[in-house]
Amino acid sequence: MIKLGVNVDHVATVRQARGSRYPDPVVLAVLAEQGGADGITVHLREDRRHIQERDVRVLLETVTTKVNLEMAVTPAMVDFAIAQRPADCCLVPEKRAELTTEGGLDAVGLRERLAEVVPRLTAAGIQVSLFIDPELPQIEVAAAVGAPVVELHTGRYASADHPAARTDELLKITRAADHARSLGVTVNAGHGLHYRNVAPIAAIAGMQELNIGHAIVARALEVGMVQAVAEMVQRMRAARSGTAG
Ligand code: PXP
């Protein structure tokens, strides 16, 4: 069954906007679990613009599914992850000025660093995934450095203006997923997915988990987190079982 990781970064964005103690991403994470989330994702950014170190620590003590820590490949973040030992770590590129993660990690360019970091995280009992664009050379390096999982960046699919361009991006993601699986690498995906574009991605054969944040947090403002997550789970499962419209 396809799984959903709910990214609660933007709950913390609202809190940080006023420097208040609420809303608490940990509370919303528990509600997301009640709605059917299979895991909770947070991105501890270098500039700490939303999630704080304390959030990660409290989440790890509270969440009953699993925590997926998204992080840049920096020595400080690698040390933090090894000390905290989340179930999963997703290595992402990070630029200070960006609104959100703009592209996949350049695994090809970072090959040497990843060949050192991936085994260290793995030895700490953390399942590592690399957030990469759906390009075959990136997948080959992910497999070569021993990453058991890749998260395919769906941003270009999500932001495609025309149906033909969207179909093209979907094809790239499908091919990349097939290639990763042929190398024994588990495939997740995420970025820019929402209630109306999730079905074709969820329907890709072997897709294990989708990580979705902004759309679910936004929907939660309208209907509450439990229902927002349940609606997304329902769409993903319907797509996977071929009953999506
Ligand atoms: N996956 C990764 C690696 C991300 O960096 C993000 C954004 O933080 C997401 C998934 C979720 O993206 P969105 O908020 O657009 O659903």
PDB file of N, CA and C in Angstrom, residues 92-93 103-111 114 130-133 135 138 141:
ATOM      1  N   VAL A  92      18.833  16.781   1.156  1.00  0.00           N
ATOM      2  CA  VAL A  92      18.301  17.738   0.180  1.00  0.00           C
ATOM      3  C   VAL A  92      19.324  18.851  -0.053  1.00  0.00           C
ATOM      4  N   PRO A  93      19.226  19.512  -1.220  1.00  0.00           N
ATOM      5  CA  PRO A  93      20.067  20.699  -1.422  1.00  0.00           C
ATOM      6  C   PRO A  93      19.429  21.846  -0.660  1.00  0.00           C
ATOM      7  N   GLY A 103      15.416  22.393  -6.358  1.00  0.00           N
ATOM      8  CA  GLY A 103      15.756  21.317  -7.301  1.00  0.00           C
ATOM      9  C   GLY A 103      16.263  20.139  -6.507  1.00  0.00           C
ATOM     10  N   GLY A 104      16.581  19.071  -7.222  1.00  0.00           N
ATOM     11  CA  GLY A 104      17.092  17.899  -6.536  1.00  0.00           C
ATOM     12  C   GLY A 104      18.547  18.092  -6.131  1.00  0.00           C
ATOM     13  N   LEU A 105      18.997  17.201  -5.267  1.00  0.00           N
ATOM     14  CA  LEU A 105      20.397  17.177  -4.858  1.00  0.00           C
ATOM     15  C   LEU A 105      21.231  16.769  -6.074  1.00  0.00           C
ATOM     16  N   ASP A 106      22.363  17.409  -6.275  1.00  0.00           N
ATOM     17  CA  ASP A 106      23.237  16.991  -7.381  1.00  0.00           C
ATOM     18  C   ASP A 106      24.111  15.839  -6.882  1.00  0.00           C
ATOM     19  N   ALA A 107      23.523  14.641  -6.896  1.00  0.00           N
ATOM     20  CA  ALA A 107      24.247  13.473  -6.381  1.00  0.00           C
ATOM     21  C   ALA A 107      25.503  13.211  -7.200  1.00  0.00           C
ATOM     22  N   VAL A 108      25.429  13.508  -8.508  1.00  0.00           N
ATOM     23  CA  VAL A 108      26.596  13.272  -9.370  1.00  0.00           C
ATOM     24  C   VAL A 108      27.760  14.164  -8.912  1.00  0.00           C
ATOM     25  N   GLY A 109      27.460  15.453  -8.702  1.00  0.00           N
ATOM     26  CA  GLY A 109      28.509  16.389  -8.282  1.00  0.00           C
ATOM     27  C   GLY A 109      28.983  16.152  -6.862  1.00  0.00           C
ATOM     28  N   LEU A 110      28.094  15.617  -6.013  1.00  0.00           N
ATOM     29  CA  LEU A 110      28.430  15.427  -4.589  1.00  0.00           C
ATOM     30  C   LEU A 110      28.845  13.992  -4.276  1.00  0.00           C
ATOM     31  N   ARG A 111      29.128  13.256  -5.307  1.00  0.00           N
ATOM     32  CA  ARG A 111      29.337  11.814  -5.146  1.00  0.00           C
ATOM     33  C   ARG A 111      30.304  11.453  -4.001  1.00  0.00           C
ATOM     34  N   LEU A 114      28.830  12.165  -0.590  1.00  0.00           N
ATOM     35  CA  LEU A 114      27.742  11.220  -0.287  1.00  0.00           C
ATOM     36  C   LEU A 114      28.301   9.834   0.016  1.00  0.00           C
ATOM     37  N   LEU A 130      17.899  10.072  -0.920  1.00  0.00           N
ATOM     38  CA  LEU A 130      18.443  11.247  -1.619  1.00  0.00           C
ATOM     39  C   LEU A 130      17.323  11.871  -2.427  1.00  0.00           C
ATOM     40  N   PHE A 131      17.105  13.166  -2.211  1.00  0.00           N
ATOM     41  CA  PHE A 131      16.074  13.896  -2.942  1.00  0.00           C
ATOM     42  C   PHE A 131      16.683  14.359  -4.252  1.00  0.00           C
ATOM     43  N   ILE A 132      16.334  13.698  -5.346  1.00  0.00           N
ATOM     44  CA  ILE A 132      17.008  13.969  -6.623  1.00  0.00           C
ATOM     45  C   ILE A 132      15.984  14.210  -7.732  1.00  0.00           C
ATOM     46  N   ASP A 133      16.444  14.894  -8.767  1.00  0.00           N
ATOM     47  CA  ASP A 133      15.604  15.056  -9.951  1.00  0.00           C
ATOM     48  C   ASP A 133      15.480  13.688 -10.635  1.00  0.00           C
ATOM     49  N   GLU A 135      16.357  11.888 -12.984  1.00  0.00           N
ATOM     50  CA  GLU A 135      17.337  11.759 -14.074  1.00  0.00           C
ATOM     51  C   GLU A 135      18.184  10.520 -13.819  1.00  0.00           C
ATOM     52  N   GLN A 138      21.617  10.588 -11.899  1.00  0.00           N
ATOM     53  CA  GLN A 138      21.462  10.851 -10.453  1.00  0.00           C
ATOM     54  C   GLN A 138      21.093   9.550  -9.727  1.00  0.00           C
ATOM     55  N   VAL A 141      24.111   7.201  -9.342  1.00  0.00           N
ATOM     56  CA  VAL A 141      25.020   7.583  -8.259  1.00  0.00           C
ATOM     57  C   VAL A 141      24.375   7.261  -6.905  1.00  0.00           C
TER      58      VAL A 141
END
